[in-house]
Structures are given as C-alpha cells and as structure tokens.
Coordinates of C-alpha atoms and ligand atoms in Angstrom, one line a residue:
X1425 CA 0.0 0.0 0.0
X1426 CA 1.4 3.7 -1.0
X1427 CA 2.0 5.8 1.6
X1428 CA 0.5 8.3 -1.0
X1429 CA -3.1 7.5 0.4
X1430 CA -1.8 9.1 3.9
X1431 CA -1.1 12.4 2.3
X1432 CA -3.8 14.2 3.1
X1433 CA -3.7 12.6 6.8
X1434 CA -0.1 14.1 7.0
X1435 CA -1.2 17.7 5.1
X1436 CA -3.9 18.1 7.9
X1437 CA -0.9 18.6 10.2
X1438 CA 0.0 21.7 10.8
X1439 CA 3.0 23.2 8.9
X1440 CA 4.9 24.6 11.8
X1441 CA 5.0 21.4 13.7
X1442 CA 6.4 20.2 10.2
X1443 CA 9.4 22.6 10.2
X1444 CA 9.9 23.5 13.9
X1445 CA 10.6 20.0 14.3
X1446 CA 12.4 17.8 11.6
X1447 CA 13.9 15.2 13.9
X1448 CA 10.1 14.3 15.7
X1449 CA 8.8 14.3 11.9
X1450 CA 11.2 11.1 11.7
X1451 CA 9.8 9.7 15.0
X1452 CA 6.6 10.0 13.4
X1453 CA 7.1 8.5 10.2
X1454 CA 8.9 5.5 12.2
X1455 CA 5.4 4.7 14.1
X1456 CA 3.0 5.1 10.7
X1457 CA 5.3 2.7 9.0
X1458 CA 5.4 0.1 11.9
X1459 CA 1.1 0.6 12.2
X1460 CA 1.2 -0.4 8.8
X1461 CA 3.8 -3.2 9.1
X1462 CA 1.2 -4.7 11.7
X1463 CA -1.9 -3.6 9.5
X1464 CA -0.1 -6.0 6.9
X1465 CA 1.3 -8.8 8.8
X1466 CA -2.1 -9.2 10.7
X1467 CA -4.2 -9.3 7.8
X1468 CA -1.6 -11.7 6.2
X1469 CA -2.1 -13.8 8.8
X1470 CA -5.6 -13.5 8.9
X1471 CA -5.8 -14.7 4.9
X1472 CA -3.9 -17.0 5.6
X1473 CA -5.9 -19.1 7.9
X1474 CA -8.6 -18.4 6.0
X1475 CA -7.1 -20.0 3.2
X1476 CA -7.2 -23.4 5.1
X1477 CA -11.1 -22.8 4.8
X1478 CA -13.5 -24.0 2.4
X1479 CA -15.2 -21.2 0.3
X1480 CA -18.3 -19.9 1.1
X1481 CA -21.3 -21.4 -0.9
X1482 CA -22.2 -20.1 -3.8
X1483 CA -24.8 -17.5 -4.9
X1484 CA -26.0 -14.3 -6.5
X1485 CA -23.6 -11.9 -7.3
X1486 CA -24.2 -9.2 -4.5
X1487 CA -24.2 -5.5 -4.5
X1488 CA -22.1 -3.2 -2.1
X1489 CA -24.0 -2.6 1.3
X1490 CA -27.1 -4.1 0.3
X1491 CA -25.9 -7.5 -0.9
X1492 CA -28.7 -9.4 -2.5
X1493 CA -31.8 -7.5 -0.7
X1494 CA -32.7 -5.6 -4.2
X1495 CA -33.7 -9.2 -5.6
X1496 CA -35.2 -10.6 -2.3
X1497 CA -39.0 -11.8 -3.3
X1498 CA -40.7 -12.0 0.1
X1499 CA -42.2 -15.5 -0.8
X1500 CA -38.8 -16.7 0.5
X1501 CA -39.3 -20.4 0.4
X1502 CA -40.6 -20.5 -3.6
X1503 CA -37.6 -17.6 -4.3
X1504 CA -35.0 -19.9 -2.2
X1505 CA -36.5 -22.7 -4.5
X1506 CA -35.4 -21.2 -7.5
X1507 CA -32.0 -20.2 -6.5
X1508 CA -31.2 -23.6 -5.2
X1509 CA -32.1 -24.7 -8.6
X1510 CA -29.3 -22.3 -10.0
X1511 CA -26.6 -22.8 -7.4
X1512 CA -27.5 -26.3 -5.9
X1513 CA -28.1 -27.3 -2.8
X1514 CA -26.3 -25.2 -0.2
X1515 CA -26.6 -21.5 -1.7
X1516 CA -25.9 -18.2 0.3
X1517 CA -27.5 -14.7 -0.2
X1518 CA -26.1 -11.8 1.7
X1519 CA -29.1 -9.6 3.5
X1520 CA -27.5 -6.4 3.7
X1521 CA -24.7 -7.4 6.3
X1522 CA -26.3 -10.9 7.0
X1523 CA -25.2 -13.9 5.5
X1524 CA -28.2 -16.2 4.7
X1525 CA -27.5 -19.6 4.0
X1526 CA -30.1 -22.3 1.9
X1527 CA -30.4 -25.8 2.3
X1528 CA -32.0 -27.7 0.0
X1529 CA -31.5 -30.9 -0.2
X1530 CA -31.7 -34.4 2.3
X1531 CA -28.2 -35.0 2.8
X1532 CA -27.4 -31.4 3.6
X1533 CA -29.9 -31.4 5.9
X1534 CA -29.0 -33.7 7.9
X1535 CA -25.6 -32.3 8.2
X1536 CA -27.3 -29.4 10.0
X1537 CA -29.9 -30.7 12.0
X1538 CA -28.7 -34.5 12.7
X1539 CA -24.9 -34.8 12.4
X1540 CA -24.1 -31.3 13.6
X1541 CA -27.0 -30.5 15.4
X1542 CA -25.2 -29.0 18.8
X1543 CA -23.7 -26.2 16.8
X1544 CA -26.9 -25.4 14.6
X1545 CA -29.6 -25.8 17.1
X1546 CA -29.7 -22.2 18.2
X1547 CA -31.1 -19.1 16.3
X1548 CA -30.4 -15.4 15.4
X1549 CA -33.4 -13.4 16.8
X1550 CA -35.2 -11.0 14.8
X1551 CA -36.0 -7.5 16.3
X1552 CA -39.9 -8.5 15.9
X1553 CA -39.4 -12.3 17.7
X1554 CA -37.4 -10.0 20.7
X1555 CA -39.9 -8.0 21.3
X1556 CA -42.6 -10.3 21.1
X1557 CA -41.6 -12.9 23.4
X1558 CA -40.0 -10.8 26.1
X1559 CA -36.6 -10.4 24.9
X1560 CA -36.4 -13.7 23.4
X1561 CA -37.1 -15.2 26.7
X1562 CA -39.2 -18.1 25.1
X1563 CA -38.9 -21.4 23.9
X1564 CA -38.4 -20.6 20.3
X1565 CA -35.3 -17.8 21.0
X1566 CA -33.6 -19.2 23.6
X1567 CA -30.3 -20.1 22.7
X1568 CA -29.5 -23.8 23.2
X1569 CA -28.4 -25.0 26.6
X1570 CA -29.4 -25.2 29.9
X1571 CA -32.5 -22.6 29.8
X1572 CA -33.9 -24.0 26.6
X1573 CA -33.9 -27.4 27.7
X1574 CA -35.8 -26.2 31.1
X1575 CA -38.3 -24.4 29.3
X1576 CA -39.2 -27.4 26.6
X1577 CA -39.1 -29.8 29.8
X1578 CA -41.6 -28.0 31.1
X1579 CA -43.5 -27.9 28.3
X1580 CA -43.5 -31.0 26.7
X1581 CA -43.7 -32.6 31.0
X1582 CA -46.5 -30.4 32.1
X1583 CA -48.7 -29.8 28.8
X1584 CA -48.2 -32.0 26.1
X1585 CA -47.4 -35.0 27.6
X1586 CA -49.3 -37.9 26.6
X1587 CA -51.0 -38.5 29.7
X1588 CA -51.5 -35.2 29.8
X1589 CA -53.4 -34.8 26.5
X1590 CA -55.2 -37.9 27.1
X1591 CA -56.7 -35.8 30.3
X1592 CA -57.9 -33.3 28.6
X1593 CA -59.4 -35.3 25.6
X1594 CA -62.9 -34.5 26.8
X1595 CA -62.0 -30.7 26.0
X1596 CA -60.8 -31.0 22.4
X1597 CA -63.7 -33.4 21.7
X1598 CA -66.5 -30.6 23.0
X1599 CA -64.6 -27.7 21.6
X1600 CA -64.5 -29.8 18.1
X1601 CA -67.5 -31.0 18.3
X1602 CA -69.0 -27.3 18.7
X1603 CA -67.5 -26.5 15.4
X1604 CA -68.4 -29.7 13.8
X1605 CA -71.9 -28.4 15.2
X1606 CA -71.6 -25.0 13.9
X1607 CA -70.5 -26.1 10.3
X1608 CA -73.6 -29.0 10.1
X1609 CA -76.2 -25.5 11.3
X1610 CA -74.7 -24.0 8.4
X1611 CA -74.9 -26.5 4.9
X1612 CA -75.5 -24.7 2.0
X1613 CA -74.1 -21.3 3.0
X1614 CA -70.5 -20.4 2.6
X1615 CA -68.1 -20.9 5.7
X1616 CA -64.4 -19.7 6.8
X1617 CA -63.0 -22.6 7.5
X1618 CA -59.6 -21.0 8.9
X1619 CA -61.9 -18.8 10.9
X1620 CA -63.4 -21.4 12.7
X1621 CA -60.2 -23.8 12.6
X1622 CA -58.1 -20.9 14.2
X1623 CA -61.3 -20.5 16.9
X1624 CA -61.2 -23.9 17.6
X1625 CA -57.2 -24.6 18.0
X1626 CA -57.2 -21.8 19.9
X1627 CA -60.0 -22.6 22.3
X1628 CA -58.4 -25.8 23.2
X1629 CA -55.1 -24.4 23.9
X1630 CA -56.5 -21.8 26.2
X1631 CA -58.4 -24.1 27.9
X1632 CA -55.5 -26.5 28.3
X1633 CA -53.0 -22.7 29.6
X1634 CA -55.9 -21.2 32.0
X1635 CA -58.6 -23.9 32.4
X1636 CA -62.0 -22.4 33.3
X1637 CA -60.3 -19.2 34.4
X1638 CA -62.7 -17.2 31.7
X1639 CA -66.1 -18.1 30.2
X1640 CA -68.9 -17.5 28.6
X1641 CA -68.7 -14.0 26.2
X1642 CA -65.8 -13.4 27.7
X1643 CA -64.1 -16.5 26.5
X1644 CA -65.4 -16.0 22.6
X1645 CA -64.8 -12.0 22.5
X1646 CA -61.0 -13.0 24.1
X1647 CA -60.9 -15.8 20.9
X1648 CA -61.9 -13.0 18.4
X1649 CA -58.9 -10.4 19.9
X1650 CA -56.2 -13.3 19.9
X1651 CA -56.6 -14.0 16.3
X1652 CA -56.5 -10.3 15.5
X1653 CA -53.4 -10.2 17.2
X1654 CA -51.7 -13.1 16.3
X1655 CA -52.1 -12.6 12.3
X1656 CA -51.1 -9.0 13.0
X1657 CA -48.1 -10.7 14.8
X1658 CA -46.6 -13.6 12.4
X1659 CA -47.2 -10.6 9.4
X1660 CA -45.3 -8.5 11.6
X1661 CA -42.6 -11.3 12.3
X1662 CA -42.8 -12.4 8.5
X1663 CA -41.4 -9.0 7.0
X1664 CA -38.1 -8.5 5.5
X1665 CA -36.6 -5.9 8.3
X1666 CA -33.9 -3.7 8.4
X1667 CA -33.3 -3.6 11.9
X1668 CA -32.0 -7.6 11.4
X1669 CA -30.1 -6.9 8.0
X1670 CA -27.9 -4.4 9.4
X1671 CA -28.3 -4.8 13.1
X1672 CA -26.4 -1.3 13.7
X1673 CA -29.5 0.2 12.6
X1674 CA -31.7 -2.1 15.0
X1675 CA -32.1 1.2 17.8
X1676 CA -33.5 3.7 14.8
X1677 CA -36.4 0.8 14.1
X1678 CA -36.7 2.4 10.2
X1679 CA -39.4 0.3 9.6
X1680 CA -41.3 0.7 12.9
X1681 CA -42.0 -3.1 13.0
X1682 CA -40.3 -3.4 16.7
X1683 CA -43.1 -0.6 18.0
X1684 CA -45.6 -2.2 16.2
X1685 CA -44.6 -5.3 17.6
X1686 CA -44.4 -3.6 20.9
X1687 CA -48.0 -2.9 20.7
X1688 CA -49.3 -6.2 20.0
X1689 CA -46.9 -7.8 22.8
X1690 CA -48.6 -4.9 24.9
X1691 CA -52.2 -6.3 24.3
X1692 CA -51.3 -10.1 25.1
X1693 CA -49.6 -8.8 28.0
X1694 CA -52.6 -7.4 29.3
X1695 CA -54.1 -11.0 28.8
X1696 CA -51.7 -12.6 30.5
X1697 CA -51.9 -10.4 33.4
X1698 CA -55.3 -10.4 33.8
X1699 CA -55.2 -14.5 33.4
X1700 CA -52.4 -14.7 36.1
X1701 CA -54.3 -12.1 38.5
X1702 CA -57.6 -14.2 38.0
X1703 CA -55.4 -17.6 38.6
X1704 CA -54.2 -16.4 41.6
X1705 CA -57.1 -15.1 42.9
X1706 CA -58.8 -18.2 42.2
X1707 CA -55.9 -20.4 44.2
X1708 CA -56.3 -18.1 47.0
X1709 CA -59.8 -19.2 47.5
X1710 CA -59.0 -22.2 47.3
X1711 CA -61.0 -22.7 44.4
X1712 CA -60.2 -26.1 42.2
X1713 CA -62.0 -24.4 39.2
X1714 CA -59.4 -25.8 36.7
X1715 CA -61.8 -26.8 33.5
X1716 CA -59.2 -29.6 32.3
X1717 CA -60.0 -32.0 34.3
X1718 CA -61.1 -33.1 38.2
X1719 CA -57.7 -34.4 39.3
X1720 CA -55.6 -32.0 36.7
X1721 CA -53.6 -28.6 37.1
X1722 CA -54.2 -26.1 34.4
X1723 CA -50.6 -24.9 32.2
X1724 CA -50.9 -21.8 34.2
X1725 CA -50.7 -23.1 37.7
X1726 CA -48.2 -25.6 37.0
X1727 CA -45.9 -22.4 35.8
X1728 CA -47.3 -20.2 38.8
X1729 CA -46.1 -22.9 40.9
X1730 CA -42.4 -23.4 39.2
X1731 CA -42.3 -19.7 39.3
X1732 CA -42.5 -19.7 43.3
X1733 CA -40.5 -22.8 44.0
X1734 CA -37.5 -21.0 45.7
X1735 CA -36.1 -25.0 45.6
X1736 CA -35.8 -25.3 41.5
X1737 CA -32.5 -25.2 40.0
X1738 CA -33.1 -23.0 37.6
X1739 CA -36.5 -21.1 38.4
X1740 CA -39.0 -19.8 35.8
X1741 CA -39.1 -15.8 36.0
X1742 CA -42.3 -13.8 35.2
X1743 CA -40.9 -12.9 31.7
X1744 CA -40.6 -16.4 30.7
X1745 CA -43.4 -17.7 32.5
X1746 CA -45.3 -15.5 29.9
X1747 CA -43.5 -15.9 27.2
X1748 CA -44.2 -20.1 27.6
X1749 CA -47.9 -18.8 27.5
X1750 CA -46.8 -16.9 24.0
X1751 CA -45.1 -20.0 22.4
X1752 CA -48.4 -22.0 23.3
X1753 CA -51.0 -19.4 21.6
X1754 CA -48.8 -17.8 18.9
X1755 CA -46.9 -21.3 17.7
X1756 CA -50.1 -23.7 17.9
X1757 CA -52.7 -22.2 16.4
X1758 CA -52.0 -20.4 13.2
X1759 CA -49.8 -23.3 12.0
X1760 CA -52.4 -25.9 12.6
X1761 CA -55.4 -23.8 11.7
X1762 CA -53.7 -23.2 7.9
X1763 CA -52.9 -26.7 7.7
X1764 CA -57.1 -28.1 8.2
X1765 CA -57.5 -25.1 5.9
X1766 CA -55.2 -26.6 3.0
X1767 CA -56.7 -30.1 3.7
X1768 CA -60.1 -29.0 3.2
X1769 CA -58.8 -26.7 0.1
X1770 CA -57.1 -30.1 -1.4
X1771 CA -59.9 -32.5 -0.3
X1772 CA -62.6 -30.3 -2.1
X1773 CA -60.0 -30.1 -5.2
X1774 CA -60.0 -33.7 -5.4
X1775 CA -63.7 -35.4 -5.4
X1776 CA -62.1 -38.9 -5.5
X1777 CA -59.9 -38.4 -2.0
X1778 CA -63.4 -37.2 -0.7
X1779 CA -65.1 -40.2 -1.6
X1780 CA -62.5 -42.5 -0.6
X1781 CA -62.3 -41.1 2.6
X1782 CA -66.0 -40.7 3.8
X1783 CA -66.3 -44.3 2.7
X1784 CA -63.4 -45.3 5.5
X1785 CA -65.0 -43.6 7.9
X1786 CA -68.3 -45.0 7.2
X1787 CA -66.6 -48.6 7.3
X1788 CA -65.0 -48.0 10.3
X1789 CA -66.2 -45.1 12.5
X1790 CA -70.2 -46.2 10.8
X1791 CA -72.8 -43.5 9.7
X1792 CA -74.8 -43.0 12.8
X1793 CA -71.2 -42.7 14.7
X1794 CA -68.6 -39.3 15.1
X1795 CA -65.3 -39.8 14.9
X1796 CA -63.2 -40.0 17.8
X1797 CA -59.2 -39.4 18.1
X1798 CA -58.7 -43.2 19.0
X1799 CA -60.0 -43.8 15.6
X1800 CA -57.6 -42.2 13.8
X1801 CA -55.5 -45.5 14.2
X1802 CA -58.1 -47.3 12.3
X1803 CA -58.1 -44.7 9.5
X1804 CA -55.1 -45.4 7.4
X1805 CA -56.4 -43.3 4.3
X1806 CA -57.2 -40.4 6.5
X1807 CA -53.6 -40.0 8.1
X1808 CA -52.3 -40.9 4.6
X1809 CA -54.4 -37.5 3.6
X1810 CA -53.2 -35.5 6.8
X1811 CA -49.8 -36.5 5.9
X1812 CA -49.8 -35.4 2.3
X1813 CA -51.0 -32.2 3.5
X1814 CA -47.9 -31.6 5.3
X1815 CA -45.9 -32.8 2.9
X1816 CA -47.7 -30.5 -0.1
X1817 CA -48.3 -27.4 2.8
X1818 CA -46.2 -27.3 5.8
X1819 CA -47.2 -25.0 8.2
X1820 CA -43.4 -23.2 8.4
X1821 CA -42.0 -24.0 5.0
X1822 CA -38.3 -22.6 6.0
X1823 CA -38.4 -24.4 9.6
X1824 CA -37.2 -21.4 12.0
X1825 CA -33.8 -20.2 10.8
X1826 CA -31.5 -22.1 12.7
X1827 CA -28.2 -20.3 13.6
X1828 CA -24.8 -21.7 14.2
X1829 CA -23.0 -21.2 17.5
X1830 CA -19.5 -21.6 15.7
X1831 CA -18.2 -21.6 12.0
X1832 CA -18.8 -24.8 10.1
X1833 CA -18.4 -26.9 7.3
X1834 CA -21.3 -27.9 5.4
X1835 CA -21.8 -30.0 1.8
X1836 CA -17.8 -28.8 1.7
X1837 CA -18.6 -25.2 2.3
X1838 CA -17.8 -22.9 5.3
X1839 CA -20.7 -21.6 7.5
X1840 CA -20.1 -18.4 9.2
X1841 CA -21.0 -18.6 13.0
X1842 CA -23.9 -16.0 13.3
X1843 CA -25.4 -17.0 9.7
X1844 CA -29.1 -17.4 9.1
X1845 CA -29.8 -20.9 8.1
X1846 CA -33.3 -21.6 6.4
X1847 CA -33.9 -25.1 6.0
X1848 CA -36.3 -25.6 2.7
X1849 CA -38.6 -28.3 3.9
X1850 CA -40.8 -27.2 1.3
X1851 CA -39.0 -27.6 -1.6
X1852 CA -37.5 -30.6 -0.2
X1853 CA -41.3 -32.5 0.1
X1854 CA -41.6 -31.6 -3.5
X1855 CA -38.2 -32.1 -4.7
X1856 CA -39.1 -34.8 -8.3
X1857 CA -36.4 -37.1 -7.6
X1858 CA -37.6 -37.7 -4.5
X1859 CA -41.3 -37.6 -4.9
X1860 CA -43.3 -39.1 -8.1
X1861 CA -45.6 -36.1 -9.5
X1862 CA -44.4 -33.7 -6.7
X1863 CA -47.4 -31.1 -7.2
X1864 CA -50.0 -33.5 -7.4
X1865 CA -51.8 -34.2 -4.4
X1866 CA -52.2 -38.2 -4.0
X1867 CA -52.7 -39.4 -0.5
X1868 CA -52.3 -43.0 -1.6
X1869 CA -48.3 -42.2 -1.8
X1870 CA -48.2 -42.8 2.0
X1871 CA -50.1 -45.9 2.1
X1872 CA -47.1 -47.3 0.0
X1873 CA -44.4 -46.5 1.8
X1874 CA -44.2 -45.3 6.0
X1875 CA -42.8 -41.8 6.2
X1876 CA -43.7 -40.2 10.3
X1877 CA -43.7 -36.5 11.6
X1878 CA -40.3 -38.0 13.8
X1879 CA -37.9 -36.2 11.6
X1880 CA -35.5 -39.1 11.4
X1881 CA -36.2 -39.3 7.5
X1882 CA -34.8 -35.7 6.1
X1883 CA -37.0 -36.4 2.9
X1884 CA -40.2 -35.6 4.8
X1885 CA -40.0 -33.4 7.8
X1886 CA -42.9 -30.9 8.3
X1887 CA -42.2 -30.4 12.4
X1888 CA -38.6 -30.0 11.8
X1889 CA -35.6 -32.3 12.9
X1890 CA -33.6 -32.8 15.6
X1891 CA -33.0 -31.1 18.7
X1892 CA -35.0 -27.8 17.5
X1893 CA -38.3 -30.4 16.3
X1894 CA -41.6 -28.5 17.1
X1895 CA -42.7 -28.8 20.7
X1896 CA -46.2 -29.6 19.8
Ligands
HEM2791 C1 -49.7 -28.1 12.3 C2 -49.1 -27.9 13.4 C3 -47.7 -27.5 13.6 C4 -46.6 -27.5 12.7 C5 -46.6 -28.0 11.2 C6 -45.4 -27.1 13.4 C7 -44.2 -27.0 12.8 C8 -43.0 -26.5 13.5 C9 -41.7 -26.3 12.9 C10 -41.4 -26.7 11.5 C11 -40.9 -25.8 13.9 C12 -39.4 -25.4 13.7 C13 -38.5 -26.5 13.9 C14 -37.0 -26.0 13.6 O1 -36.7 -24.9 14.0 O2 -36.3 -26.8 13.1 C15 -41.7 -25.7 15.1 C16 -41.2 -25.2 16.3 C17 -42.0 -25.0 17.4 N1 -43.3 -25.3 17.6 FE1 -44.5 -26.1 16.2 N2 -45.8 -26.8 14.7 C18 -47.1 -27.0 14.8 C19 -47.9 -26.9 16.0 C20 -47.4 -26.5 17.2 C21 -48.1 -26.5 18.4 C22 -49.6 -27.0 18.6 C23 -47.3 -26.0 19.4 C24 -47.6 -25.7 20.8 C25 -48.7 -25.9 21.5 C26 -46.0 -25.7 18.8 C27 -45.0 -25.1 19.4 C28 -43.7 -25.0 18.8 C29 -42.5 -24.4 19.6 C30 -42.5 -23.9 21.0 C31 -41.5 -24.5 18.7 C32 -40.0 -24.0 18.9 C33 -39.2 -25.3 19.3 C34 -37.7 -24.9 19.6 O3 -37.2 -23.9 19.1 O4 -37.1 -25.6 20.4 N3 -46.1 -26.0 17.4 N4 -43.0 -26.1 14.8

C-alpha cells in the first residue's frame, strides 16, 4: 500500500510542527510505517488461515452494502427454491450485512440438523421475535443450553405430555364438536373454515394454559382479539426488516416493526396479566375451578407454581413464564389452523380423496357414529391424507432459521458462525427425484411407503428435525 493515500492525513498537520521539528517528523514516520507493518502482517495472517477454509457457498452476485436485498422476493421459500435450482443445494444470499444460507437438499440437511445439530440448534433473533416474546425469553429464541432445555421440559412434561393430552381429551372433543356443530347449522351457506379452525385450536389451547379461568362471552370476544393479534403478529414477524439486516440500525427501528410489535406484545400482555391475577385469585380461595380435568392442574398453575419454588435449580421468571404462555398461543394455532384449511382446500380439489375417505370412515367409524381421536389409528387413508398435507403445505416452509454457535463446514462449504440458516422443507417435500408427481396431491403415496412427523427421515420433515423439532 502507497503511503500516497496518507497524504492528506499528513497535510492536515500543521506546517509549523512540520518545520519546527524535523527530527520528531522522523519519529513520526517510524510509528506510521510500523502501524502499517502490523496492519499488513495481521491481515496476512488473517488470509492465511482463512485459506485453510472452504469457500463460502455459492450464490448471486451481491451489490455493495445491500448485498442481495434488491432481488429478495418475500415469498422466500418458492424464491429460495429457485435459487437452489441455480446454485445447488447449499446456496448463500447476503441480506444487507447478514449472511443467509439455503439448504435444500436431504443429505445437507442432515448435516445441519442431525450430524451437527449441537452447533446449529440455536437461532439469530429478529428485532420483531425479541420484542414479542419478552426479549427472546421463550422457547423458540432461547439459545441452546441449559435454559432452553428447562423451558421445553416444562412444556412437553407439564402440557403435552401424553397422559396429559389424554386428560384433557374431553376438551378437544366438546370444543371440536362445537364446530363440527356450527358447520352442520350451516350446509349450504358459505363458511371460513380457517376462521373457525383458528377459533377452535385456539380454544383448546387456552383451555389447556388457563382452564376455566374465563367463560362464557368473555371466552369468545378474548378468541376474536387473539386471532386479531396473532395474524397482526406472524405478518409483523414475516417482513423482510432492516433492523436484522444491518443490526447497527436495530435502535432507529426504520421500519417501525419493533413498535408495532411492541404494541401487539402490549395487548397479550394485558391478557396474560389479567389471566395470572384471575389464577391467583382463584388459588387463593381455594378454588379447584381448573376446567381440564377433576384431578388436573391447568398450564398456568403448574408455571405459577415453578415460578415460586424457591427450591428449583433453575426457576421460571415472570418474563418467561409469559413468554411459555406466547409459544403455546402464537406457535399452535396459526400453523395448525392453515394446515385443516389446505386439507379442506385439497380434499374439495380432489372429489375422489373425498369419496375415498368418507367411505373409510363409514366402514370403520359407521354412519350414525362421530369420529373419535382413537380412531384415527383405524383410519389409514385419512392419516395418509393428513400427511400429504404436510408434505404439499407445511405449516413453516423454512423451519425457524437455525443459527450456528461456531463456523462450520457444510456440503464442503464454510458456514459463518452467526449466519441465518433456512432449511427448505418445502422444496425438499416436493423435490421430483424424490417424490413421483411432486405437485399433485395423491394421498395414496403414504399408504405405499411409512414416512412419520419423527424427523429421522430428512426427505419428509414438516415439524422440523432434531433437537429444534416443534414442541407440539
Ligand atoms: C400443524 C401444526 C404444527 C406444525 C406444522 C409445526 C411446525 C413447527 C416447525 C417446522 C418448527 C421449527 C423446527 C425447527 O426450527 O427446526 C416448530 C417449532 C416449534 N413449535 Fe410447532 N408446529 C405445529 C404446531 C405446534 C403446536 C400445537 C405448538 C404448541 C402448542 C407448537 C410449538 C412450537 C414451539 C414452541 C417451537 C419451537 C421449538 C424450539 O425452538 O425448540 N407447534 N413447529
């Protein structure tokens, strides 16, 4: 490098300390050639480990500062798709400062989310996911280790548990049986079946977090508010934003999405608050009024209760506490609410599936009969249906970004620690050399073979894989 390009550095000086003092000029000269004799060897150095290193993976050319953000197309998974098609398997888009990495293919993602699962099993939060879970306090955020593994102990232990499921079956069957109810009242006339899906889901899971805390109008006008707020909330945490591109910019908020976020988070706060209060209160009078069963603990007590034991290793705080509640309502019922919407969508789309699979249940369930869960075992063309749907339609077609805790190697490319890693289940469940007719929806495909929801086979994966697998 010419020590030209320090002229003007050395101009700015002032002329009389030039010429009053030649012999300090030398002194001075003496430390800018040893800064950049260190400037040099470190970044020799530097190049030169890096040289042991695979390349990155490859991708779009990228623009200064913004990187690839002036091509992004916000339906990420079907863009992704496309650019995996160009670059292969493992390609990598910079967003703005952000490296994002795509994986779309079986082997590779097993790499991630079996074989190296440790490293990749944590995540980069966005600015929205922060603020709406309480700083990230939450199941879904939480870095892995220790804290993580309390929170999903707690929630797989104390709510979604088989025997705890099976205790509150008697819930899930009235609230479904409501809807089932409100459909039959309404043959002929047009319906929203997402509506009613979302109502549903959401019902159940509030029952199972605060029992027969609320009821009545209280309990429907609370259903209407939630799903206001939650679409509001995965829109808010669905938009390409700034503040996580170039996280410098994260206090200036440029899109306001954090103080949009900050009001919705407000408004389920409020919930929450008034849920615990009424909990409490209720406790305090001794009152078993749990509405999940005679002999069970609501969600919320059981946390209430973690929350005070001064004994616990590691206790539950307030923040997380509610933040548990937000992973429950915000997690469960959007995703499964869309997915009975698609199966409906494909069902109706397919008169034949719909035949086949009211004659099952006449065989088996019989016409003066309603289904129950335990015959869902009997039913192999129906969970061959439910299972195409998730192959065809999963619920999060990128997984959550995973995030790795250390630079890796990955289909013999390097992974930046601190990269965003998005998983393409989607394009993966409809990759042709996997799947026969990909697009077309034909339930039969998993009466042929056994795929499961365990994530052990990385061709079909809709909850995820590994340590990071869906909760619920
Ligand atoms: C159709 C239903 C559902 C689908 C398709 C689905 C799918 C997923 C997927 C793909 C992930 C990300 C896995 C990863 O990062 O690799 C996930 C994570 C998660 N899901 Fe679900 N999910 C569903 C229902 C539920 C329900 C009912 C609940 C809770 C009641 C729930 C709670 C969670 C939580 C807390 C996580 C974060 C897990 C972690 O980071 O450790 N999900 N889900």
């Amino acid at each position: 490098m010419s020590l030209k390009f320090f002229k003007p550095l050395f101009d700015s000086f002032s002329c009389s300390w030039q010429e009053s003092n030649i012999g300090q000029k030398g002194v001075f000269y003496s430390y800018v050639l040893g800064i950049v004799a260190l400037l040099w060897f470190l970044w020799f150095f530097i190049n030169k480990s890096k040289k042991g290193q695979p390349p990155l993976p490859p991708g779009p050319k990228a623009l200064p500062l913004i990187g690839n953000l002036h091509s992004l197309d916000p339906e990420l998974h079907t863009y992704f798709a496309s650019l995996s098609q160009t670059y292969g398997p493992i390609c990598r888009l910079w967003l703005g400062k952000k490296l994002g990495i795509i994986i779309t293919s079986p082997a590779l993602a097993r790499e991630v989310l079996k074989d190296q699962d440790t490293i990749f099993a944590n995540r980069d939060v966005p600015a929205a996911g922060r603020e709406a879970t309480y700083g990230g306090t939450d199941i879904v955020w939480t870095p892995y280790g220790p804290k993580w593994r309390m929170l999903r102990k707690v929630c797989v232990r104390e709510m979604l548990s088989g025997s705890t499921l099976d205790s509150v079956y008697a819930l899930r069957r009235r609230e479904l049986r409501q809807t089932i109810n409100y459909f039959y009242s309404q043959a002929g006339l047009p319906v929203n079946i997402g509506e009613q899906m979302f109502l549903t889901v959401l019902n159940v899971i509030t029952s199972m977090l605060w029992g027969g805390t609320v009821k009545g109008e209280e309990r429907a006008s609370l259903g209407a508010e939630f799903r206001h707020v939650v679409t509001k909330m995965t829109e808010l945490l669905g938009t390409p934003n700034l503040s996580d591109f170039y996280p410098g910019l994260a206090r200036f908020d440029l899109q306001g999405v954090t103080k949009k976020m900050k009001v919705l988070a407000k408004r389920f706060d409020k919930i929450f608050e008034s849920m615990i209060d009424k909990r409490q209160e209720i406790d305090r009078n001794g009152g078993m009024e749990t509405g999940v069963g005679q002999e069970n603990k609501d969600f919320l007590q059981v946390l209430l209760k973690l929350k005070d034991d001064e004994a616990a290793k590691m206790p539950l705080t307030m923040p997380e506490l509610k933040a548990l509640l937000m992973d429950m309502v915000v997690g469960g019922t959007e995703t499964s609410a869309n997915t009975v919407e698609f199966a409906m969508t494909e069902i109706l789309n397919k008169p034949d599936v719909l035949r086949k699979l009211q004659q099952e249940v006449d065989t088996i369930v019989g016409k003066d009969n309603i289904v129950e869960e335990s015959h869902i075992q009997q039913l192999p063309y129906f969970y061959a249906v439910m299972k195409e749907v998730f192959r065809l339609h999963p619920a999060l077609p990128l997984l959550v970004p995973h995030c790795p805790s250390e630079t890796s190697t990955v289909g013999g490319y390097t992974v930046p620690k601190g990269s965003s890693v998005f998983v393409n289940v989607w394009a993966i469940q409809r990759d042709p050399s996997i799947w026969e007719n990909p697009t077309e929806f034909h339930p039969e495909r998993f009466m042929e073979k056994e795929w499961d929801f365990s994530g052990n086979d990385l061709t079909y994966f809709p909850f995820g894989s590994g340590r990071r697998i869906c909760v619920g």
